Short mmCIF file of C-alpha atoms and ligand atoms in Angstrom, two decimals:
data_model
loop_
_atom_site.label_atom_id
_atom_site.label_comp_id
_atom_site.label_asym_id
_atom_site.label_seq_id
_atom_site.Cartn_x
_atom_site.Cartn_y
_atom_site.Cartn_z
CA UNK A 1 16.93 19.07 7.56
CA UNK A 2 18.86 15.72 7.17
CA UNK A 3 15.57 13.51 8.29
CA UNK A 4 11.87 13.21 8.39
CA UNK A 5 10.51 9.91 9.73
CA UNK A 6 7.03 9.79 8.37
CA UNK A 7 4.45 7.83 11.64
CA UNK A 8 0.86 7.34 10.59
CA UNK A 9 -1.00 6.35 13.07
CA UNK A 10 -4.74 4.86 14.04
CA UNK A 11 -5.43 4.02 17.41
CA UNK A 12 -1.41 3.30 18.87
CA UNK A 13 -2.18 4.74 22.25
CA UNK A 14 -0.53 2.22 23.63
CA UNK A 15 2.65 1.92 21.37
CA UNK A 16 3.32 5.96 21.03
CA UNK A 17 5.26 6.34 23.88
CA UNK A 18 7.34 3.37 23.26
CA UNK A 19 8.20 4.47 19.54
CA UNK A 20 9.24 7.62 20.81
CA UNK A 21 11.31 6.87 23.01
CA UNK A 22 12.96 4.25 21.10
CA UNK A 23 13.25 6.41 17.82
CA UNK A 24 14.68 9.14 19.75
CA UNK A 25 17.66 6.51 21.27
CA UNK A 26 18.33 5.71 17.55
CA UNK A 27 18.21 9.27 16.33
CA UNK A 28 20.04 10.93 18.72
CA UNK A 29 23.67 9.05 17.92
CA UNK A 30 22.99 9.33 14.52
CA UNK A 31 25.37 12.05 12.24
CA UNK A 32 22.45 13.91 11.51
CA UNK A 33 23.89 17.78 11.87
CA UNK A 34 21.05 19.54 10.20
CA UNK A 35 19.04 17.65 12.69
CA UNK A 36 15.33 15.44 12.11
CA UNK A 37 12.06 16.04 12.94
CA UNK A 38 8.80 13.15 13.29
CA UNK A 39 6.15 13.97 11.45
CA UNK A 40 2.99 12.01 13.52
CA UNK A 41 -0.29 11.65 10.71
CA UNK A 42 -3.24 11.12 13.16
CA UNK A 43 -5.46 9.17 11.04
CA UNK A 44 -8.78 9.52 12.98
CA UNK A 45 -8.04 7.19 15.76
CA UNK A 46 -10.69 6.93 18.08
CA UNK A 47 -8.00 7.06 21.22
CA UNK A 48 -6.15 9.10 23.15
CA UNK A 49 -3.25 8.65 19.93
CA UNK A 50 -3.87 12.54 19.67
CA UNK A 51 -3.71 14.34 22.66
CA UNK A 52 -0.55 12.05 22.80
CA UNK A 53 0.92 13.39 20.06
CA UNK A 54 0.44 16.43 21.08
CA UNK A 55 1.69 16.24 24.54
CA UNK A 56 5.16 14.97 23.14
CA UNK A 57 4.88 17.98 20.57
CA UNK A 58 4.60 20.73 23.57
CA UNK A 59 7.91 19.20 25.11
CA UNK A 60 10.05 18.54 21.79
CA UNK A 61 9.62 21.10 18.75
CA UNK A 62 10.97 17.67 16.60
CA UNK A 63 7.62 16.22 16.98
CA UNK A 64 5.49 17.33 13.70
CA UNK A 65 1.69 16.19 13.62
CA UNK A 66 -1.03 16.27 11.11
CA UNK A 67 -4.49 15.37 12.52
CA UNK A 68 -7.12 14.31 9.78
CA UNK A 69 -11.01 14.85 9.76
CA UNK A 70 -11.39 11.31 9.91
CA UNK A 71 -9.73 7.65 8.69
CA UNK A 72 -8.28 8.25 5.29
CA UNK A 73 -6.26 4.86 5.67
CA UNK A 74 -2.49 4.19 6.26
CA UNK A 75 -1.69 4.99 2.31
CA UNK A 76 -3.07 8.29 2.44
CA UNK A 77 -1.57 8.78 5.88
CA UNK A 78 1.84 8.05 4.42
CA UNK A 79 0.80 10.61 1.40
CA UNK A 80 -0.02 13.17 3.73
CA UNK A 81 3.61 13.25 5.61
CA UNK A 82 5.38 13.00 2.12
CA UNK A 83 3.37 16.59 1.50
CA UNK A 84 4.98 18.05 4.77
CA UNK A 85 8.60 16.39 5.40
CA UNK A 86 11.03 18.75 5.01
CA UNK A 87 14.13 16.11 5.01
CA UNK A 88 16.44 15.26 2.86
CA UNK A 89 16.29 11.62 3.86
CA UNK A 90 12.72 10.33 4.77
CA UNK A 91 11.51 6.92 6.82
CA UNK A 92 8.12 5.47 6.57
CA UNK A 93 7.67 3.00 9.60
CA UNK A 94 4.72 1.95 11.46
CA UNK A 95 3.93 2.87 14.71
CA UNK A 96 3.48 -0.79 16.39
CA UNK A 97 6.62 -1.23 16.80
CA UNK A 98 7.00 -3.95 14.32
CA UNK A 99 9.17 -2.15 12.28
CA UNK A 100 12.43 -1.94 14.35
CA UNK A 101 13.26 1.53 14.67
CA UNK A 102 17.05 -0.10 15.36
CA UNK A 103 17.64 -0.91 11.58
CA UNK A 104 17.24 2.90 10.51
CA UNK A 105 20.88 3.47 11.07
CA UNK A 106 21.82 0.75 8.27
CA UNK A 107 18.84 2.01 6.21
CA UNK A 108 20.02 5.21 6.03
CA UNK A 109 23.69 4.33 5.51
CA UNK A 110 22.89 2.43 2.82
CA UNK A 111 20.97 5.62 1.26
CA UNK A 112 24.41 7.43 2.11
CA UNK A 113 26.31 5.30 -0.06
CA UNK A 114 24.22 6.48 -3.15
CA UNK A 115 20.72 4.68 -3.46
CA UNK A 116 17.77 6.48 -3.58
CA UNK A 117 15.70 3.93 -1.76
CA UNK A 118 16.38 1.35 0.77
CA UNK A 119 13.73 -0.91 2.13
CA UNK A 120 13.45 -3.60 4.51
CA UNK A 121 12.54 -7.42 3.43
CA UNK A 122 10.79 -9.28 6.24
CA UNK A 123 12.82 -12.28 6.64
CA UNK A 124 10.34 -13.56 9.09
CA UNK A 125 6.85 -12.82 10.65
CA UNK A 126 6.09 -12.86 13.94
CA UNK A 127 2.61 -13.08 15.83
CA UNK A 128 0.40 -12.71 12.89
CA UNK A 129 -2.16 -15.28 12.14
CA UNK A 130 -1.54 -17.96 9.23
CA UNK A 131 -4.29 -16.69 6.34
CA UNK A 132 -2.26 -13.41 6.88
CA UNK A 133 0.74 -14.71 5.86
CA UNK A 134 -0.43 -17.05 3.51
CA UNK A 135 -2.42 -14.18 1.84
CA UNK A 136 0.42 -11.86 2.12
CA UNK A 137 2.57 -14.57 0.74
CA UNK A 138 0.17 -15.48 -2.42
CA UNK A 139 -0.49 -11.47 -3.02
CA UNK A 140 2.68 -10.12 -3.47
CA UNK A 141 3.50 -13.37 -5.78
CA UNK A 142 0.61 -12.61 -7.84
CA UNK A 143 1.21 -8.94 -8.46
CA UNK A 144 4.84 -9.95 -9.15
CA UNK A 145 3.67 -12.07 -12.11
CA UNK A 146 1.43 -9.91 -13.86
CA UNK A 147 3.11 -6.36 -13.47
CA UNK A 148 5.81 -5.07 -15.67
CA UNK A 149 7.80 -3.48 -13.38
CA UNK A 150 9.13 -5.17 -9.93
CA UNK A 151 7.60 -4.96 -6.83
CA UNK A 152 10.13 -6.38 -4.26
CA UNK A 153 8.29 -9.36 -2.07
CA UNK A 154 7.47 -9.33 1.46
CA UNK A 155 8.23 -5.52 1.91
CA UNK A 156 5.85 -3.39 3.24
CA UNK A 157 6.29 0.22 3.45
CA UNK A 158 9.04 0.42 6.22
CA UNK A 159 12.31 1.53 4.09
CA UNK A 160 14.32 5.33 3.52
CA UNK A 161 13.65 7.35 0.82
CA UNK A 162 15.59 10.08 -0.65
CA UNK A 163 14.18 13.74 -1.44
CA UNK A 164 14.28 12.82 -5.46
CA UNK A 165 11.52 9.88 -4.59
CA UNK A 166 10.07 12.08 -2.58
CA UNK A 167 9.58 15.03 -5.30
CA UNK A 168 8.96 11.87 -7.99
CA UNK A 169 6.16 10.12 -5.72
CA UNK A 170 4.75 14.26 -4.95
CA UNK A 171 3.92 14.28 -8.48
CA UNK A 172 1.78 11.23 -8.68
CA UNK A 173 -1.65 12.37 -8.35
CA UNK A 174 -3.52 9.32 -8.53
CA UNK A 175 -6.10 8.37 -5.67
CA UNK A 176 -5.65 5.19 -4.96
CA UNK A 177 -2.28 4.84 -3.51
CA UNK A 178 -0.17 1.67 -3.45
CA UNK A 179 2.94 3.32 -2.63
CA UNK A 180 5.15 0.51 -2.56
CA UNK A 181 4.08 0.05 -6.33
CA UNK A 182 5.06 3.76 -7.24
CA UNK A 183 7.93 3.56 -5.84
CA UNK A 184 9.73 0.72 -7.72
CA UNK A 185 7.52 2.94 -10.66
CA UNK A 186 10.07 5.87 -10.48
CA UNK A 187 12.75 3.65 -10.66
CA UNK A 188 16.69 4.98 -9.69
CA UNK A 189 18.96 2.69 -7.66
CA UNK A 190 17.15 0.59 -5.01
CA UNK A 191 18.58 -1.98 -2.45
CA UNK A 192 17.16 -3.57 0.21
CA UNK A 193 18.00 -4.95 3.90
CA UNK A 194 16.41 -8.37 5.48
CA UNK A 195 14.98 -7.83 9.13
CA UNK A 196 12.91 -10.00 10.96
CA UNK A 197 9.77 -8.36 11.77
CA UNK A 198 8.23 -8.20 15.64
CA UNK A 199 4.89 -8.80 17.06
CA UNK A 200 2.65 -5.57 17.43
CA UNK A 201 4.03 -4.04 20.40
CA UNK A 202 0.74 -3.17 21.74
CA UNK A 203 -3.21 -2.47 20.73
CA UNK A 204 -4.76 -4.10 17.56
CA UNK A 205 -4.37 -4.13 14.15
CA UNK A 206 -6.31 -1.31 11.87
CA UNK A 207 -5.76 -3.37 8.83
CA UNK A 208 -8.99 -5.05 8.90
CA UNK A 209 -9.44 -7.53 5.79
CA UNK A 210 -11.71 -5.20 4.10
CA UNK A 211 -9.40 -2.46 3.92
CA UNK A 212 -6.41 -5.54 2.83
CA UNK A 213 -8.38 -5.87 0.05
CA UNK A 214 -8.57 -2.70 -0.66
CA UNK A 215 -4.86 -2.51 -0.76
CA UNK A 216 -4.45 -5.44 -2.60
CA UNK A 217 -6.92 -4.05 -5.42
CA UNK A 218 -5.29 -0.83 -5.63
CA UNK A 219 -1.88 -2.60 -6.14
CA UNK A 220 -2.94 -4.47 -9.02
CA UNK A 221 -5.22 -2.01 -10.56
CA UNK A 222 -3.13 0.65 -11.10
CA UNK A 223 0.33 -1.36 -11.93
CA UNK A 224 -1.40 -4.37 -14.00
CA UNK A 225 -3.89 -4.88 -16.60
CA UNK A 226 -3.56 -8.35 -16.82
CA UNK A 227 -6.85 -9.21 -15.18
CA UNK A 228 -8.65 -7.21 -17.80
CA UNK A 229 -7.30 -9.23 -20.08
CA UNK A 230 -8.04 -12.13 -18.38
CA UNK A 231 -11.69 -11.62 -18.80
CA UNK A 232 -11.09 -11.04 -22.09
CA UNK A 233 -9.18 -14.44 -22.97
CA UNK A 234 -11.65 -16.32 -20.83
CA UNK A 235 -14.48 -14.76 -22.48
CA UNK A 236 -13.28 -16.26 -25.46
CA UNK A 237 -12.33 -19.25 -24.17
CA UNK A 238 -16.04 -19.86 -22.87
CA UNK A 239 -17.78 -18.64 -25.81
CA UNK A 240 -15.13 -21.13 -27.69
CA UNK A 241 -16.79 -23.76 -25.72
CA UNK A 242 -20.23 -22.49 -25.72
CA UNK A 243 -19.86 -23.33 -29.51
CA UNK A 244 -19.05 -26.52 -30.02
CA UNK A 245 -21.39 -27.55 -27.82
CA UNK A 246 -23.96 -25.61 -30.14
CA UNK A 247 -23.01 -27.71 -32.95
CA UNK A 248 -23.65 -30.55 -31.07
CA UNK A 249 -27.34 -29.63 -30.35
CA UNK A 250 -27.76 -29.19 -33.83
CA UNK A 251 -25.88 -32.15 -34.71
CA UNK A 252 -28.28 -34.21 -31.90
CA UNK A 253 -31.55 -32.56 -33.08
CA UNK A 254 -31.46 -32.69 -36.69
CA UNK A 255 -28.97 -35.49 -37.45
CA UNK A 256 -28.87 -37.69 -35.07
CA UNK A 257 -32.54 -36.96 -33.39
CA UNK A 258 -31.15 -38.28 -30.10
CA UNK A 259 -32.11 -35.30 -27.66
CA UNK A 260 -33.54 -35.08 -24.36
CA UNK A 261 -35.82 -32.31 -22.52
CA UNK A 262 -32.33 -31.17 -21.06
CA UNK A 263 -33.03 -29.30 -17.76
CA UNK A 264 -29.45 -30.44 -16.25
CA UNK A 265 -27.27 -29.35 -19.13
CA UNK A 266 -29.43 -25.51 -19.55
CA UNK A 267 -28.99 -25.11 -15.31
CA UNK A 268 -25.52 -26.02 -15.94
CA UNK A 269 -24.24 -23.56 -18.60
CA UNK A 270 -26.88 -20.89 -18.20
CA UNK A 271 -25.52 -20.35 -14.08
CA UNK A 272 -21.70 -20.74 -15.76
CA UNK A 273 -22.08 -18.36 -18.33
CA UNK A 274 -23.98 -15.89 -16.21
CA UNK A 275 -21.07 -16.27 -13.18
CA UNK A 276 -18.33 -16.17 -16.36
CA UNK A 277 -19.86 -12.48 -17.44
CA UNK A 278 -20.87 -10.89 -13.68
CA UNK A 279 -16.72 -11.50 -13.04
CA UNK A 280 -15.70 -9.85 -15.83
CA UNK A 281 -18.07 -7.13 -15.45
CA UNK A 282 -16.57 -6.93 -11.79
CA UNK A 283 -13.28 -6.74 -13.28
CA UNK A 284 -14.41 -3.76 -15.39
CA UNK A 285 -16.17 -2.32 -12.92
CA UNK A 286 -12.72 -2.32 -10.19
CA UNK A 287 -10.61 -0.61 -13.07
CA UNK A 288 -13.70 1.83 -14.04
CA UNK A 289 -14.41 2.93 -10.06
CA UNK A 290 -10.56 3.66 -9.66
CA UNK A 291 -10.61 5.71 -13.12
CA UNK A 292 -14.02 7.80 -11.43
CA UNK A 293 -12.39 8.23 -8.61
CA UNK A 294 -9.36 10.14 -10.68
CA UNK A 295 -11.47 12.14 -13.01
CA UNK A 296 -13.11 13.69 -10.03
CA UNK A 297 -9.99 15.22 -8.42
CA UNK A 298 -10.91 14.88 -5.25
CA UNK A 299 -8.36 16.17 -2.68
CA UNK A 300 -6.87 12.84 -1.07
CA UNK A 301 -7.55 13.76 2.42
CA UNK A 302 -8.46 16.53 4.97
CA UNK A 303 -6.25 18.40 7.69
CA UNK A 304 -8.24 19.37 10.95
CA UNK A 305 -5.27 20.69 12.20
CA UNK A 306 -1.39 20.20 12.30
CA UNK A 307 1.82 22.27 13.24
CA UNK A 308 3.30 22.14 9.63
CA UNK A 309 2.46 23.45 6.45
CA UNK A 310 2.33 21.98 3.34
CA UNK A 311 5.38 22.35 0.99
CA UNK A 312 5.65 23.37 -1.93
CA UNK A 313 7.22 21.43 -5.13
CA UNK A 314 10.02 22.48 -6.61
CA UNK A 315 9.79 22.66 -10.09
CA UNK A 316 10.66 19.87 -12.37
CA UNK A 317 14.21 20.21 -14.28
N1 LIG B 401 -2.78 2.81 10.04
C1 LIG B 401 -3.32 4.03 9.62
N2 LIG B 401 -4.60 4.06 9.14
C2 LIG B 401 -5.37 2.92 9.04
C3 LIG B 401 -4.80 1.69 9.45
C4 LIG B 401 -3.51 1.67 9.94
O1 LIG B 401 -2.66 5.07 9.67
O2 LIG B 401 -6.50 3.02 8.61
C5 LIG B 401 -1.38 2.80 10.57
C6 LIG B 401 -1.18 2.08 11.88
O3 LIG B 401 -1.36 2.94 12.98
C7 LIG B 401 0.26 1.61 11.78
C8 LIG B 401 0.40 1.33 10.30
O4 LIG B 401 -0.62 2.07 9.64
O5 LIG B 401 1.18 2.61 12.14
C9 LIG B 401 0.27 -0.15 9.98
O6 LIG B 401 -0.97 -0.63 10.42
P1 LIG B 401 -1.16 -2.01 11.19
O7 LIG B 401 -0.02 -2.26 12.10
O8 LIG B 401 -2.52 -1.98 11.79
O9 LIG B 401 -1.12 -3.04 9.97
P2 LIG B 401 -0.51 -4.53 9.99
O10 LIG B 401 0.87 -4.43 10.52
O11 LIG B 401 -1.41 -5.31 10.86
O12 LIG B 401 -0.57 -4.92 8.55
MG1 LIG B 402 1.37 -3.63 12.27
#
């Protein structure tokens, strides 16, 4: 098989038939001889976005579907197809339509002329709301400064991967999935395309802030430890303060005997010190649930039912 495009999806009732459609009129022409197949993730929408799926699935044998026991989230989604794609090429896009399905034709030629990924920069952003952007914006800047390795800007997950990333990102176990971050992990030749990205075609976001932040945590857990270390230097650089100002209590009680019952100044460094310490133990604690969460091996998510089976890896050479 030449392709697998890789659709998770959580409540896109109203966009499925309009991404299938429009994939299809960009597949079709495409030199694909060994053919392509979708491979839908149904990632316990509350919708009709299965019996959909399914419908289109009856009429096309292309159409590939994996329906989970319940919301595992849009990384895990992605995971899941990655298990099952047989293609040697494979597209992650979303299924709002905001990633044009018209640019995987230049994605994949691209790929063809001997990179192992291609992904698509947003030039531009349409129809989301400012403190998206702006968060977007000041996220992927931050995890750009404190990782090692580089994590392209303004790129989400829409880009075409080759079977080698595929195999390399197969053999990441971890459970908190960034996979944007793993990706520019396992390295080989990368390039990129600028696109300007639409409005959600139809329905509502499922990226509600809470599971942003998720996101955003996983990224810069598992590719950073700079904010470890942050506690670490700012615990020092408190308790560097905390002592000179120790000296000059003692300095003001036995030297100078010019002290005051000092209710301000106690309030003062007793509620700074104790907010210093509860954010580095939060720190701590956002590395050490992420390290529980590996040690206990969970599987990363459940199939209810699907009309592909998981592949097997081929061993490592
Ligand atoms: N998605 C998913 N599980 C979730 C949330 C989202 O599979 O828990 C899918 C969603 O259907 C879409 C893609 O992930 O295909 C991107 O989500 P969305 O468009 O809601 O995110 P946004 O573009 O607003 O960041
Ligand atoms: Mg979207």
């Amino acid at each position: 098989m030449d392709l697998s495009v890789i659709i998770p999806i959580y409540n896109e009732e109203e966009n499925i038939p309009a991404l299938y459609e429009r994939l299809r009129g960009v597949l079709d022409p495409m030199p694909l001889p060994n053919g392509y197949e979708f491979i839908f993730i149904n990632d316990g929408s509350r919708d009709q976005s299965l019996a959909l799926i399914q419908t289109l699935a009856a009429r096309d044998s292309r159409v590939r579907f994996i329906n989970f026991s319940r919301n595992f989230g849009h990384q895990i989604a992605v995971t899941a197809g990655l298990d099952r794609a047989e293609g040697e090429a494979v597209v992650i896009i979303d299924a709002d339509l905001q990633d044009p399905p018209e640019l995987i034709p230049q994605l994949y030629q691209k790929l063809r002329e001997g990179y192992e990924v291609v992904y698509a920069k947003r030039r531009s952003r349409q129809g989301e709301s400012a403190a998206k952007k702006l968060t977007a914006k000041l996220f992927y800047r931050i995890l750009a400064s404190i990782t090692h390795i580089s994590i392209p800007v303004d790129t989400g997950d829409f880009r075409v991967i080759s079977r080698k990333v595929v195999d390399a990102l197969r053999r990441m176990p971890e459970q908190n999935k960034f996979i944007r971050g793993q990706i520019s992990w396992i390295g080989y030749r990368q390039t990129y395309l600028e696109y300007d990205r639409a409005e959600r075609a139809g329905g509502a976001t499922g990226y509600t802030y809470r599971k942003m932040i998720k996101l955003a945590l996983d990224g810069i857990t598992a590719f950073s430890d700079v904010p470890l270390k942050a506690a670490t230097i700012g615990g020092f650089l408190v308790s560097g303060v905390a002592f000179l100002v120790m000296l000059y209590t003692l300095y003001a009680r036995f030297v100078s005997h010019d002290y005051q019952p000092g209710w301000a100044s106690l309030m003062v460094s007793i509620l700074f010190l104790g907010g210093v310490q509860l954010i580095a133990v939060g720190i701590i604690g956002e590395y050490m649930a992420r390290l529980s969460a590996n040690v206990r091996q969970r599987p990363l998510y459940i199939v209810s039912e699907s009309n592909l089976p998981e592949l097997p890896l081929p061993p490592q050479r």
